[in-house]
Structures are given as C-alpha cells and as structure tokens.
mmCIF file of C-alpha atoms in Angstrom:
data_model
loop_
_atom_site.group_PDB
_atom_site.id
_atom_site.type_symbol
_atom_site.label_atom_id
_atom_site.label_comp_id
_atom_site.label_asym_id
_atom_site.label_seq_id
_atom_site.Cartn_x
_atom_site.Cartn_y
_atom_site.Cartn_z
ATOM 1 C CA UNK I 77 -60.158 9.218 50.201
ATOM 2 C CA UNK I 78 -59.859 9.406 53.989
ATOM 3 C CA UNK I 79 -56.608 10.309 55.731
ATOM 4 C CA UNK I 80 -54.336 7.335 56.392
ATOM 5 C CA UNK I 81 -54.787 8.142 60.069
ATOM 6 C CA UNK I 82 -58.155 9.853 60.287
ATOM 7 C CA UNK I 83 -58.826 13.039 62.250
ATOM 8 C CA UNK I 84 -62.008 15.113 62.008
ATOM 9 C CA UNK I 85 -61.874 18.409 60.171
ATOM 10 C CA UNK I 86 -58.787 19.302 58.210
ATOM 11 C CA UNK I 87 -55.177 18.904 59.203
ATOM 12 C CA UNK I 88 -53.563 22.217 60.122
ATOM 13 C CA UNK I 89 -50.278 21.936 58.240
ATOM 14 C CA UNK I 90 -47.686 24.329 59.674
ATOM 15 C CA UNK I 91 -44.419 22.598 58.938
ATOM 16 C CA UNK I 92 -42.034 24.673 56.789
ATOM 17 C CA UNK I 93 -42.743 22.488 53.765
ATOM 18 C CA UNK I 94 -44.448 20.629 52.327
ATOM 19 C CA UNK I 95 -47.175 23.228 52.682
ATOM 20 C CA UNK I 96 -50.897 23.645 52.039
ATOM 21 C CA UNK I 97 -51.878 23.209 48.396
ATOM 22 C CA UNK I 98 -54.529 25.690 47.164
ATOM 23 C CA UNK I 99 -57.710 24.136 45.787
ATOM 24 C CA UNK I 100 -57.197 25.637 42.284
ATOM 25 C CA UNK I 101 -53.812 23.887 42.073
ATOM 26 C CA UNK I 102 -55.322 20.575 43.180
ATOM 27 C CA UNK I 103 -58.065 20.931 40.566
ATOM 28 C CA UNK I 104 -55.533 21.811 37.847
ATOM 29 C CA UNK I 105 -53.567 18.635 38.595
ATOM 30 C CA UNK I 106 -56.653 16.391 38.633
ATOM 31 C CA UNK I 107 -56.267 15.317 35.032
ATOM 32 C CA UNK I 108 -55.323 12.416 32.802
ATOM 33 C CA UNK I 109 -51.836 11.796 31.463
ATOM 34 C CA UNK I 110 -50.986 13.244 28.069
ATOM 35 C CA UNK I 111 -48.477 12.549 25.357
ATOM 36 C CA UNK I 112 -45.667 14.934 26.238
ATOM 37 C CA UNK I 113 -44.479 14.828 22.635
ATOM 38 C CA UNK I 114 -47.755 16.298 21.413
ATOM 39 C CA UNK I 115 -47.788 20.035 20.536
ATOM 40 C CA UNK I 116 -49.630 20.898 23.785
ATOM 41 C CA UNK I 117 -46.956 20.108 26.379
ATOM 42 C CA UNK I 118 -44.068 21.892 24.609
ATOM 43 C CA UNK I 119 -46.323 24.944 24.204
ATOM 44 C CA UNK I 120 -47.173 24.850 27.930
ATOM 45 C CA UNK I 121 -43.531 24.290 28.878
ATOM 46 C CA UNK I 122 -42.297 27.214 26.783
ATOM 47 C CA UNK I 123 -44.589 29.635 28.622
ATOM 48 C CA UNK I 124 -43.743 28.103 32.003
ATOM 49 C CA UNK I 125 -40.014 28.563 31.409
ATOM 50 C CA UNK I 126 -40.544 32.238 30.638
ATOM 51 C CA UNK I 127 -42.862 32.808 33.600
ATOM 52 C CA UNK I 128 -40.776 30.909 36.129
ATOM 53 C CA UNK I 129 -37.922 33.370 35.525
ATOM 54 C CA UNK I 130 -40.106 36.019 37.172
ATOM 55 C CA UNK I 131 -40.039 34.300 40.580
ATOM 56 C CA UNK I 132 -36.226 34.418 40.485
ATOM 57 C CA UNK I 133 -36.331 38.035 39.293
ATOM 58 C CA UNK I 134 -34.119 37.299 36.336
ATOM 59 C CA UNK I 135 -34.272 38.185 32.682
ATOM 60 C CA UNK I 136 -30.974 36.514 31.739
ATOM 61 C CA UNK I 137 -31.227 33.199 33.607
ATOM 62 C CA UNK I 138 -32.097 29.843 32.042
ATOM 63 C CA UNK I 139 -34.513 27.713 34.088
ATOM 64 C CA UNK I 140 -34.781 23.931 34.283
ATOM 65 C CA UNK I 141 -37.895 22.164 35.592
ATOM 66 C CA UNK I 142 -36.472 18.866 36.826
ATOM 67 C CA UNK I 143 -38.650 16.042 38.172
ATOM 68 C CA UNK I 144 -36.836 15.823 41.513
ATOM 69 C CA UNK I 145 -36.666 17.318 45.005
ATOM 70 C CA UNK I 146 -34.514 20.133 46.361
ATOM 71 C CA UNK I 147 -31.756 17.593 46.990
ATOM 72 C CA UNK I 148 -31.689 16.750 43.292
ATOM 73 C CA UNK I 149 -31.696 20.442 42.449
ATOM 74 C CA UNK I 150 -28.621 20.821 44.698
ATOM 75 C CA UNK I 151 -26.853 18.072 42.771
ATOM 76 C CA UNK I 152 -27.819 19.643 39.454
ATOM 77 C CA UNK I 153 -26.357 22.995 40.531
ATOM 78 C CA UNK I 154 -23.067 21.448 41.638
ATOM 79 C CA UNK I 155 -22.370 18.844 38.966
ATOM 80 C CA UNK I 156 -23.166 21.100 36.018
ATOM 81 C CA UNK I 157 -20.857 23.912 37.105
ATOM 82 C CA UNK I 158 -17.918 22.291 38.921
ATOM 83 C CA UNK I 159 -15.295 19.573 38.543
ATOM 84 C CA UNK I 160 -14.142 17.031 41.146
ATOM 85 C CA UNK I 161 -11.556 18.612 43.452
ATOM 86 C CA UNK I 162 -12.835 22.148 42.912
ATOM 87 C CA UNK I 163 -12.776 24.270 46.058
ATOM 88 C CA UNK I 164 -16.144 25.423 47.396
ATOM 89 C CA UNK I 165 -16.632 27.762 50.342
ATOM 90 C CA UNK I 166 -19.805 26.535 51.997
ATOM 91 C CA UNK I 167 -21.561 27.861 55.111
ATOM 92 C CA UNK I 168 -22.748 25.453 57.807
ATOM 93 C CA UNK I 169 -25.476 27.110 59.894
ATOM 94 C CA UNK I 170 -28.086 24.362 60.325
ATOM 95 C CA UNK I 171 -29.355 20.980 59.179
ATOM 96 C CA UNK I 172 -30.024 21.799 55.535
ATOM 97 C CA UNK I 173 -26.730 23.585 54.925
ATOM 98 C CA UNK I 174 -25.114 20.560 56.640
ATOM 99 C CA UNK I 175 -26.837 18.173 54.227
ATOM 100 C CA UNK I 176 -25.770 20.226 51.213
ATOM 101 C CA UNK I 177 -22.173 20.217 52.478
ATOM 102 C CA UNK I 178 -22.388 16.440 52.889
ATOM 103 C CA UNK I 179 -23.518 16.162 49.273
ATOM 104 C CA UNK I 180 -20.690 18.429 48.121
ATOM 105 C CA UNK I 181 -18.151 16.258 49.911
ATOM 106 C CA UNK I 182 -19.607 13.006 48.607
ATOM 107 C CA UNK I 183 -19.492 14.374 45.056
ATOM 108 C CA UNK I 184 -15.738 14.834 45.433
ATOM 109 C CA UNK I 185 -15.380 18.592 45.853
ATOM 110 C CA UNK I 186 -12.863 20.257 48.168
ATOM 111 C CA UNK I 187 -15.287 21.827 50.631
ATOM 112 C CA UNK I 188 -14.005 24.699 52.761
ATOM 113 C CA UNK I 189 -16.629 24.713 55.530
ATOM 114 C CA UNK I 190 -17.358 27.955 57.377
ATOM 115 C CA UNK I 191 -19.314 26.969 60.477
ATOM 116 C CA UNK I 192 -21.460 29.187 62.708
ATOM 117 C CA UNK I 193 -23.380 28.335 65.850
ATOM 118 C CA UNK I 194 -26.871 27.153 64.972
ATOM 119 C CA UNK I 195 -29.166 30.156 65.237
ATOM 120 C CA UNK I 196 -26.596 32.467 63.638
ATOM 121 C CA UNK I 197 -26.205 33.439 59.996
ATOM 122 C CA UNK I 198 -23.322 32.842 57.616
ATOM 123 C CA UNK I 199 -19.971 34.175 58.842
ATOM 124 C CA UNK I 200 -19.277 36.755 56.156
ATOM 125 C CA UNK I 201 -16.155 38.027 57.946
ATOM 126 C CA UNK I 202 -14.640 34.586 57.404
ATOM 127 C CA UNK I 203 -15.667 34.714 53.748
ATOM 128 C CA UNK I 204 -13.995 38.095 53.373
ATOM 129 C CA UNK I 205 -10.734 36.734 54.803
ATOM 130 C CA UNK I 206 -10.813 33.781 52.439
ATOM 131 C CA UNK I 207 -11.510 35.962 49.405
ATOM 132 C CA UNK I 208 -8.780 38.419 50.392
ATOM 133 C CA UNK I 209 -6.218 35.606 50.702
ATOM 134 C CA UNK I 210 -7.311 33.787 47.547
ATOM 135 C CA UNK I 211 -5.225 35.772 45.075
ATOM 136 C CA UNK I 212 -4.863 32.700 42.828
ATOM 137 C CA UNK I 213 -8.650 32.276 42.682
ATOM 138 C CA UNK I 214 -8.633 28.684 43.907
ATOM 139 C CA UNK I 215 -12.190 29.161 45.224
ATOM 140 C CA UNK I 216 -14.435 28.108 42.350
ATOM 141 C CA UNK I 217 -17.794 28.577 44.087
ATOM 142 C CA UNK I 218 -19.470 29.995 47.182
ATOM 143 C CA UNK I 219 -22.466 27.891 48.248
ATOM 144 C CA UNK I 220 -25.006 29.339 50.656
ATOM 145 C CA UNK I 221 -28.472 28.473 51.899
ATOM 146 C CA UNK I 222 -30.558 31.630 51.658
ATOM 147 C CA UNK I 223 -33.014 30.565 54.356
ATOM 148 C CA UNK I 224 -31.930 27.857 56.807
ATOM 149 C CA UNK I 225 -35.183 26.076 57.597
ATOM 150 C CA UNK I 226 -33.870 24.216 60.655
ATOM 151 C CA UNK I 227 -33.170 27.383 62.635
ATOM 152 C CA UNK I 228 -35.253 30.075 60.939
ATOM 153 C CA UNK I 229 -32.256 32.123 59.785
ATOM 154 C CA UNK I 230 -32.141 34.173 56.568
ATOM 155 C CA UNK I 231 -28.773 35.100 55.086
ATOM 156 C CA UNK I 232 -27.882 38.378 53.362
ATOM 157 C CA UNK I 233 -27.172 37.420 49.751
ATOM 158 C CA UNK I 234 -26.579 41.005 48.650
ATOM 159 C CA UNK I 235 -23.733 41.214 51.175
ATOM 160 C CA UNK I 236 -22.155 38.042 49.766
ATOM 161 C CA UNK I 237 -22.272 39.530 46.266
ATOM 162 C CA UNK I 238 -20.720 42.793 47.525
ATOM 163 C CA UNK I 239 -17.770 40.843 48.971
ATOM 164 C CA UNK I 240 -17.218 38.897 45.753
ATOM 165 C CA UNK I 241 -17.312 42.135 43.778
ATOM 166 C CA UNK I 242 -15.058 43.984 46.220
ATOM 167 C CA UNK I 243 -12.307 41.439 45.573
ATOM 168 C CA UNK I 244 -13.198 41.024 41.872
ATOM 169 C CA UNK I 245 -13.458 37.328 42.598
ATOM 170 C CA UNK I 246 -14.782 35.098 39.797
ATOM 171 C CA UNK I 247 -16.218 32.366 42.053
ATOM 172 C CA UNK I 248 -19.707 31.203 41.173
ATOM 173 C CA UNK I 249 -22.450 32.064 43.663
ATOM 174 C CA UNK I 250 -24.685 29.022 44.211
ATOM 175 C CA UNK I 251 -27.821 29.594 46.287
ATOM 176 C CA UNK I 252 -30.283 27.204 47.884
ATOM 177 C CA UNK I 253 -33.541 29.163 47.778
ATOM 178 C CA UNK I 254 -35.744 26.185 48.648
ATOM 179 C CA UNK I 255 -37.596 27.901 51.502
ATOM 180 C CA UNK I 256 -37.133 31.472 50.296
ATOM 181 C CA UNK I 257 -37.942 31.858 46.592
ATOM 182 C CA UNK I 258 -41.565 33.012 46.109
ATOM 183 C CA UNK I 259 -41.744 34.083 49.772
ATOM 184 C CA UNK I 260 -38.695 36.217 50.621
ATOM 185 C CA UNK I 261 -37.070 38.986 48.631
ATOM 186 C CA UNK I 262 -34.893 37.256 46.036
ATOM 187 C CA UNK I 263 -33.152 39.060 43.177
ATOM 188 C CA UNK I 264 -31.101 36.730 41.022
ATOM 189 C CA UNK I 265 -29.852 39.275 38.505
ATOM 190 C CA UNK I 266 -29.333 42.162 40.912
ATOM 191 C CA UNK I 267 -27.414 40.013 43.399
ATOM 192 C CA UNK I 268 -25.379 38.232 40.744
ATOM 193 C CA UNK I 269 -26.561 34.757 41.721
ATOM 194 C CA UNK I 270 -25.171 32.183 39.296
ATOM 195 C CA UNK I 271 -27.351 29.218 40.197
ATOM 196 C CA UNK I 272 -30.535 29.475 42.257
ATOM 197 C CA UNK I 273 -32.864 26.615 43.071
ATOM 198 C CA UNK I 274 -36.123 25.872 44.809
ATOM 199 C CA UNK I 275 -38.609 23.041 45.297
ATOM 200 C CA UNK I 276 -42.257 22.851 44.305
ATOM 201 C CA UNK I 277 -43.472 21.890 47.802
ATOM 202 C CA UNK I 278 -42.394 25.106 49.510
ATOM 203 C CA UNK I 279 -43.619 28.639 48.742
ATOM 204 C CA UNK I 280 -44.992 27.581 45.348
ATOM 205 C CA UNK I 281 -47.548 25.517 47.333
ATOM 206 C CA UNK I 282 -47.452 22.440 45.121
ATOM 207 C CA UNK I 283 -46.789 18.767 45.800
ATOM 208 C CA UNK I 284 -43.192 17.626 46.147
ATOM 209 C CA UNK I 285 -41.583 16.458 42.918
ATOM 210 C CA UNK I 286 -40.298 19.409 40.913
ATOM 211 C CA UNK I 287 -36.869 20.923 41.468
ATOM 212 C CA UNK I 288 -36.603 24.302 39.754
ATOM 213 C CA UNK I 289 -33.074 25.404 38.915
ATOM 214 C CA UNK I 290 -32.120 28.694 37.270
ATOM 215 C CA UNK I 291 -28.659 29.239 35.797
ATOM 216 C CA UNK I 292 -26.973 32.512 34.859
ATOM 217 C CA UNK I 293 -25.084 32.893 31.563
ATOM 218 C CA UNK I 294 -21.861 32.564 33.578
ATOM 219 C CA UNK I 295 -23.072 29.257 35.063
ATOM 220 C CA UNK I 296 -24.044 27.962 31.613
ATOM 221 C CA UNK I 297 -20.570 28.840 30.370
ATOM 222 C CA UNK I 298 -19.014 26.994 33.329
ATOM 223 C CA UNK I 299 -21.129 23.945 32.500
ATOM 224 C CA UNK I 300 -19.314 23.595 29.159
ATOM 225 C CA UNK I 301 -16.054 22.700 30.912
ATOM 226 C CA UNK I 302 -17.282 21.190 34.211
ATOM 227 C CA UNK I 303 -16.063 17.600 34.484
ATOM 228 C CA UNK I 304 -18.405 16.250 37.156
ATOM 229 C CA UNK I 305 -20.307 13.178 36.033
ATOM 230 C CA UNK I 306 -23.982 13.898 35.483
ATOM 231 C CA UNK I 307 -26.640 12.158 33.449
ATOM 232 C CA UNK I 308 -30.161 12.706 34.766
ATOM 233 C CA UNK I 309 -29.318 16.274 35.838
ATOM 234 C CA UNK I 310 -27.275 17.279 32.775
ATOM 235 C CA UNK I 311 -28.280 20.743 31.581
ATOM 236 C CA UNK I 312 -26.780 19.986 28.164
ATOM 237 C CA UNK I 313 -29.542 17.490 27.448
ATOM 238 C CA UNK I 314 -32.210 20.006 28.433
ATOM 239 C CA UNK I 315 -30.650 22.748 26.311
ATOM 240 C CA UNK I 316 -30.543 20.481 23.276
ATOM 241 C CA UNK I 317 -34.259 19.782 23.602
ATOM 242 C CA UNK I 318 -34.947 23.483 24.219
ATOM 243 C CA UNK I 319 -33.339 24.222 20.855
ATOM 244 C CA UNK I 320 -35.429 21.509 19.212
ATOM 245 C CA UNK I 321 -38.584 23.045 20.681
ATOM 246 C CA UNK I 322 -39.667 19.807 22.396
ATOM 247 C CA UNK I 323 -38.159 20.812 25.792
ATOM 248 C CA UNK I 324 -38.063 17.408 27.551
ATOM 249 C CA UNK I 325 -35.122 14.968 27.489
ATOM 250 C CA UNK I 326 -37.293 12.513 29.437
ATOM 251 C CA UNK I 327 -40.867 12.180 30.656
ATOM 252 C CA UNK I 328 -42.045 15.112 32.804
ATOM 253 C CA UNK I 329 -44.851 14.999 35.348
ATOM 254 C CA UNK I 330 -47.739 16.312 33.269
ATOM 255 C CA UNK I 331 -49.852 16.944 36.359
ATOM 256 C CA UNK I 332 -47.137 19.001 38.059
ATOM 257 C CA UNK I 333 -46.752 21.153 34.952
ATOM 258 C CA UNK I 334 -50.430 22.064 35.055
ATOM 259 C CA UNK I 335 -50.134 22.589 38.813
ATOM 260 C CA UNK I 336 -47.178 24.930 38.283
ATOM 261 C CA UNK I 337 -49.150 26.909 35.698
ATOM 262 C CA UNK I 338 -51.927 27.538 38.220
ATOM 263 C CA UNK I 339 -49.540 28.144 41.137
ATOM 264 C CA UNK I 340 -47.747 30.839 39.135
ATOM 265 C CA UNK I 341 -51.068 32.367 38.076
ATOM 266 C CA UNK I 342 -52.114 32.688 41.734
ATOM 267 C CA UNK I 343 -48.786 34.307 42.671
ATOM 268 C CA UNK I 344 -48.940 36.741 39.748
ATOM 269 C CA UNK I 345 -52.558 37.623 40.497
ATOM 270 C CA UNK I 346 -51.624 38.544 44.061
ATOM 271 C CA UNK I 347 -48.404 40.144 42.835
ATOM 272 C CA UNK I 348 -45.011 38.688 43.801
ATOM 273 C CA UNK I 349 -44.085 41.749 45.856
ATOM 274 C CA UNK I 350 -47.420 41.444 47.713
ATOM 275 C CA UNK I 351 -46.681 37.770 48.355
ATOM 276 C CA UNK I 352 -43.348 38.771 49.898
ATOM 277 C CA UNK I 353 -45.059 41.422 52.052
ATOM 278 C CA UNK I 354 -47.655 38.862 53.187
ATOM 279 C CA UNK I 355 -44.910 36.507 54.325
ATOM 280 C CA UNK I 356 -43.301 39.350 56.246
ATOM 281 C CA UNK I 357 -46.622 40.028 58.013
ATOM 282 C CA UNK I 358 -47.082 36.373 58.921
ATOM 283 C CA UNK I 359 -43.507 36.041 60.136
ATOM 284 C CA UNK I 360 -43.725 39.220 62.204
ATOM 285 C CA UNK I 361 -47.054 38.142 63.744
ATOM 286 C CA UNK I 362 -45.572 34.779 64.713
ATOM 287 C CA UNK I 363 -42.612 36.465 66.383
ATOM 288 C CA UNK I 364 -44.965 38.717 68.369
ATOM 289 C CA UNK I 365 -46.797 35.591 69.551
ATOM 290 C CA UNK I 366 -43.557 33.852 70.588
ATOM 291 C CA UNK I 367 -42.521 36.934 72.556
ATOM 292 C CA UNK I 368 -45.922 37.082 74.285
ATOM 293 C CA UNK I 369 -45.520 33.443 75.334
ATOM 294 C CA UNK I 370 -42.214 34.334 77.010
ATOM 295 C CA UNK I 371 -40.233 32.107 74.648
ATOM 296 C CA UNK I 372 -37.198 32.842 72.491
ATOM 297 C CA UNK I 373 -36.512 32.666 68.770
ATOM 298 C CA UNK I 374 -33.700 30.269 67.811
ATOM 299 C CA UNK I 375 -32.458 32.930 65.382
ATOM 300 C CA UNK I 376 -30.147 35.199 67.365
ATOM 301 C CA UNK I 377 -30.232 38.396 65.298
ATOM 302 C CA UNK I 378 -33.299 40.356 64.301
ATOM 303 C CA UNK I 379 -31.915 41.167 60.851
ATOM 304 C CA UNK I 380 -31.702 37.396 60.175
ATOM 305 C CA UNK I 381 -35.264 36.522 61.282
ATOM 306 C CA UNK I 382 -36.969 34.333 58.707
ATOM 307 C CA UNK I 383 -40.374 35.235 57.312
ATOM 308 C CA UNK I 384 -41.084 31.631 56.261
ATOM 309 C CA UNK I 385 -40.322 29.669 59.447
ATOM 310 C CA UNK I 386 -39.865 30.445 63.133
ATOM 311 C CA UNK I 387 -37.880 28.021 65.306
ATOM 312 C CA UNK I 388 -39.114 28.405 68.900
ATOM 313 C CA UNK I 389 -36.763 27.508 71.768
ATOM 314 C CA UNK I 390 -38.438 25.644 74.640
ATOM 315 C CA UNK I 391 -37.338 25.543 78.306
ATOM 316 C CA UNK I 392 -34.922 22.727 79.214
ATOM 317 C CA UNK I 393 -37.591 20.812 81.150
ATOM 318 C CA UNK I 394 -39.691 20.373 77.984
ATOM 319 C CA UNK I 395 -38.841 18.072 75.076
ATOM 320 C CA UNK I 396 -39.892 19.919 71.939
ATOM 321 C CA UNK I 397 -40.558 16.603 70.189
ATOM 322 C CA UNK I 398 -43.396 16.050 72.678
ATOM 323 C CA UNK I 399 -44.949 19.366 71.610
ATOM 324 C CA UNK I 400 -44.929 18.259 67.977
ATOM 325 C CA UNK I 401 -46.278 14.795 68.791
ATOM 326 C CA UNK I 402 -49.033 16.120 71.099
ATOM 327 C CA UNK I 403 -50.100 18.786 68.596
ATOM 328 C CA UNK I 404 -50.697 16.125 65.952
ATOM 329 C CA UNK I 405 -52.334 13.590 68.267
ATOM 330 C CA UNK I 406 -54.730 15.928 70.050
ATOM 331 C CA UNK I 407 -55.349 18.912 67.775
ATOM 332 C CA UNK I 408 -54.550 17.667 64.243
ATOM 333 C CA UNK I 409 -51.880 20.379 64.072
ATOM 334 C CA UNK I 410 -48.613 19.623 62.271
ATOM 335 C CA UNK I 411 -45.546 21.529 63.522
ATOM 336 C CA UNK I 412 -41.889 21.087 62.585
ATOM 337 C CA UNK I 413 -39.504 19.065 64.723
ATOM 338 C CA UNK I 414 -36.161 20.336 65.938
ATOM 339 C CA UNK I 415 -33.436 18.707 63.853
ATOM 340 C CA UNK I 416 -29.972 17.414 64.735
ATOM 341 C CA UNK I 417 -28.227 19.854 67.126
ATOM 342 C CA UNK I 418 -31.508 21.512 68.097
ATOM 343 C CA UNK I 419 -33.530 18.286 68.350
ATOM 344 C CA UNK I 420 -35.653 18.390 71.519
ATOM 345 C CA UNK I 421 -34.782 22.067 71.983
ATOM 346 C CA UNK I 422 -36.930 23.811 69.374
ATOM 347 C CA UNK I 423 -40.152 23.302 67.491
ATOM 348 C CA UNK I 424 -40.799 25.058 64.217
ATOM 349 C CA UNK I 425 -43.815 26.973 62.944
ATOM 350 C CA UNK I 426 -43.894 27.158 59.169
ATOM 351 C CA UNK I 427 -45.649 30.211 57.742
ATOM 352 C CA UNK I 428 -45.043 30.010 54.022
ATOM 353 C CA UNK I 429 -46.947 29.385 50.858
ATOM 354 C CA UNK I 430 -50.621 29.955 50.140
ATOM 355 C CA UNK I 431 -51.531 30.983 53.684
ATOM 356 C CA UNK I 432 -53.503 33.837 55.226
ATOM 357 C CA UNK I 433 -53.741 35.645 58.534
ATOM 358 C CA UNK I 434 -56.675 33.709 59.978
ATOM 359 C CA UNK I 435 -55.056 30.374 59.187
ATOM 360 C CA UNK I 436 -51.974 31.513 61.097
ATOM 361 C CA UNK I 437 -54.036 32.639 64.090
ATOM 362 C CA UNK I 438 -55.645 29.196 64.192
ATOM 363 C CA UNK I 439 -52.191 27.631 64.325
ATOM 364 C CA UNK I 440 -51.043 29.988 67.087
ATOM 365 C CA UNK I 441 -54.100 29.191 69.215
ATOM 366 C CA UNK I 442 -53.329 25.492 68.784
ATOM 367 C CA UNK I 443 -49.713 26.013 69.827
ATOM 368 C CA UNK I 444 -50.891 27.779 72.993
ATOM 369 C CA UNK I 445 -53.114 24.840 73.947
ATOM 370 C CA UNK I 446 -50.266 22.409 73.321
ATOM 371 C CA UNK I 447 -47.856 24.479 75.439
ATOM 372 C CA UNK I 448 -50.373 24.440 78.284
ATOM 373 C CA UNK I 449 -50.895 20.688 77.890
ATOM 374 C CA UNK I 450 -47.167 19.926 78.171
ATOM 375 C CA UNK I 451 -46.768 22.008 81.322
ATOM 376 C CA UNK I 452 -45.534 25.364 80.072
ATOM 377 C CA UNK I 453 -47.180 28.251 81.983
ATOM 378 C CA UNK I 454 -48.638 30.049 78.977
ATOM 379 C CA UNK I 455 -51.542 32.449 79.330
ATOM 380 C CA UNK I 456 -54.092 31.232 76.811
ATOM 381 C CA UNK I 457 -54.801 33.889 74.216
ATOM 382 C CA UNK I 458 -51.648 35.881 74.873
ATOM 383 C CA UNK I 459 -49.809 35.035 71.658
ATOM 384 C CA UNK I 460 -52.959 35.105 69.572
ATOM 385 C CA UNK I 461 -53.811 38.554 70.945
ATOM 386 C CA UNK I 462 -50.335 39.900 70.208
ATOM 387 C CA UNK I 463 -50.384 38.514 66.674
ATOM 388 C CA UNK I 464 -53.955 39.663 66.027
ATOM 389 C CA UNK I 465 -53.226 43.175 67.283
ATOM 390 C CA UNK I 466 -50.353 43.436 64.824
ATOM 391 C CA UNK I 467 -52.261 41.853 61.933
ATOM 392 C CA UNK I 468 -55.377 43.976 62.427
ATOM 393 C CA UNK I 469 -53.220 47.071 61.965
ATOM 394 C CA UNK I 470 -51.077 45.789 59.092
ATOM 395 C CA UNK I 471 -53.220 43.539 56.889
ATOM 396 C CA UNK I 472 -54.326 45.347 53.716
ATOM 397 C CA UNK I 473 -57.479 44.693 51.769
ATOM 398 C CA UNK I 474 -57.201 41.757 49.398
ATOM 399 C CA UNK I 475 -56.123 43.457 46.125
ATOM 400 C CA UNK I 476 -58.517 41.484 43.900
ATOM 401 C CA UNK I 477 -61.462 42.387 46.154
ATOM 402 C CA UNK I 478 -61.002 46.148 46.339
#
C-alpha cells in the first residue's frame, strides 16, 4: 500500500517515537488472528512475561502486557497502587511529566508538584527537603519520568532511590520509562523501582498499542489495599488469569504478541548492554553534530543529556515548527516538534530503537539541508563530519558478524 501522502524512497523517521519497525518484526506480525484461548497463546505469553522482565532488569517484578499506550500504562501504575487523596510527589520538567501530573490530578490524588525550568532535570534537593520533613510518611509515592522526551533530559533514578533510603521512607517509586527502557541504563531491582512502564512504539521498535508495566512485590502488596477505581487496568484480574494459566482477562492483540517475541529476540541477540551502548553512541554523535552547527542543546547539564532524543534550540528568528514542516515536505524527513513551553523554540531528533550509525548520519545531513533552507548559516557537512569522526572511532564490529 502506498503512503497516504506519497513521497519517493522511504520516510526517514527521526521523531522520538513511534520509531522505525525492523523488517523481522513486521514479518512476525503479518499473520492471521488466532484463538487466544488455545494452548498456543498462553504458552507464548508465559515465555514473553519471563523474557520481558529482562528489559527491566528485574527478577522479582511482575509484568503486565496491556493493550494500551503509555498513557494507559501510567493510569495502571497509579490506580493499582494508590487511593484517592494519596499524596504524590511528582516532578514537572517537560510536556510528558506535565501530562502525567495532569492525569494524577484528574484521578483525584493530592499531587505535590516539584517544578523545574524546562531543560533541567528533577529537583532532587526539593525532594530531599520534602522527605526530611515528612516524618508522618504522608507521601505515598514519588512519580518521575526517567527520560523527558520533550526536552531531552534524563533523570538520575539511582539518586532518587538513595534519598528514599537515606530517610527510610516507604513511599513507592513510580517511573515512566517510556522513552528509556530498552535504550538507557535501567535497573528496576537495583534502584528499588516499584512500578516501571514503557510503550511498545519506543525503544522496543514495535507499533503503538502495548503498554508494558512491571510491578515490584511491594507494589503488588499495595494493590491489595489501593482504593482507586480500576477495571480495564486492574492487576487483580491479570493475576487471577496468570494463576489459571490462561493469562488474558480479555482479548490481547495476537499480532503484537508475535511482534514482541521477535523484538525481544533482536534485542537479546544484540545484547541489552550493547543496545544501551549503541544508543549512547548515537546520542553522543548527535550532540557533536549540534555543537558543530553552532546550536545549543535544550538540556542544560551534560550529566542529564538523553541518549534517545536531542532537543535542539534554534535562534529566535527561526520558528522550529517550520524546520519540522520543511523537513517533511522537501526531504521526507520526520523530526519532532517543540511542545508547549518550547514550541517554536526547539526541534527534536529522535535516535532510539532499531537504528544504526549510517541511518543517523542520513538524518543529520537532512537536518543540515533544512537549516540552510530556512536561513540558518550552517556549513553543509559540518555536523555530519563531526558525528562521523566520532562514530568512525567508536563504532564496534557488529557482534553477530565477527
């Protein structure tokens, strides 16, 4: 089938999700429906549930494969562990943390918002003050976005866990890992994360439609007394079907299950730690290109630079939305818009998922042409050269081809 709006060649998809889908995953999903109550789908699901724990780096967590988006996974994490009126400390650092906070408020929680300027990470000094003063343990959860996709900022989850431990605070740690899990270093057990979640359309490189939630034993215990109303997202229903060995309280997407099987196989074949290193290479190369263009990263601190998305700040005389629009219209290149407070001020280059060095260099060359077209005095080839120089010195041989 042709594209809805045709362009020759292939679309160069460099938004920070949804991302490119590898051909083996597409082929795995190209199949008929099946009876999910037959022996085949429970057998597939059982193995998937065990294997998906590996991407969270947990041995004790319980995963749920919910037919939803990241937004639904958010709701699942909140409503299964908390009761209306519960106090949540939640960090506002960009558009997606803002949307999660909005959901928390609309679900009836008492949200204690800790706001930072966009481009900065979570204010952990403020968290420390709140934990120190909360001797009655009124804070029931700390909610944090690991990787804020709107600004390209990665938060330090290990530091959050250290603060909770330092004050022996029992609050649950709820983490949005939508644009981090399977791409950035994520250690659910080691960092004491109680609920972690991601979406299939990000680093897993699948279509949108599967929200993957993983709950610690502590979170499962909290779910037994949480009074938030939940039906579709109720873990209790899933757990009952897990015990029965049929696994599904309602109809799953058969095609996405087969896609997940292949997506995990590709990640495990490369090696999860190698996948994380690859994302670091691609992120670093992109930042070298941005520097060579004479532009700035929206993220203000090097230790918070994201390896899955770079938000590039444009000069005030350029509307970043025009860069995104022109890239798509002239070069069939899809870049991310600036959102909300940074709308018109930044464009975003996504570099996550099943992506290699040459694909990234193609994107960077396209960005240079777009910058020139919209009147920015870029030297063509400058960013590509900087990125290529770094990549030629840092890219290892493909492990399966040695």
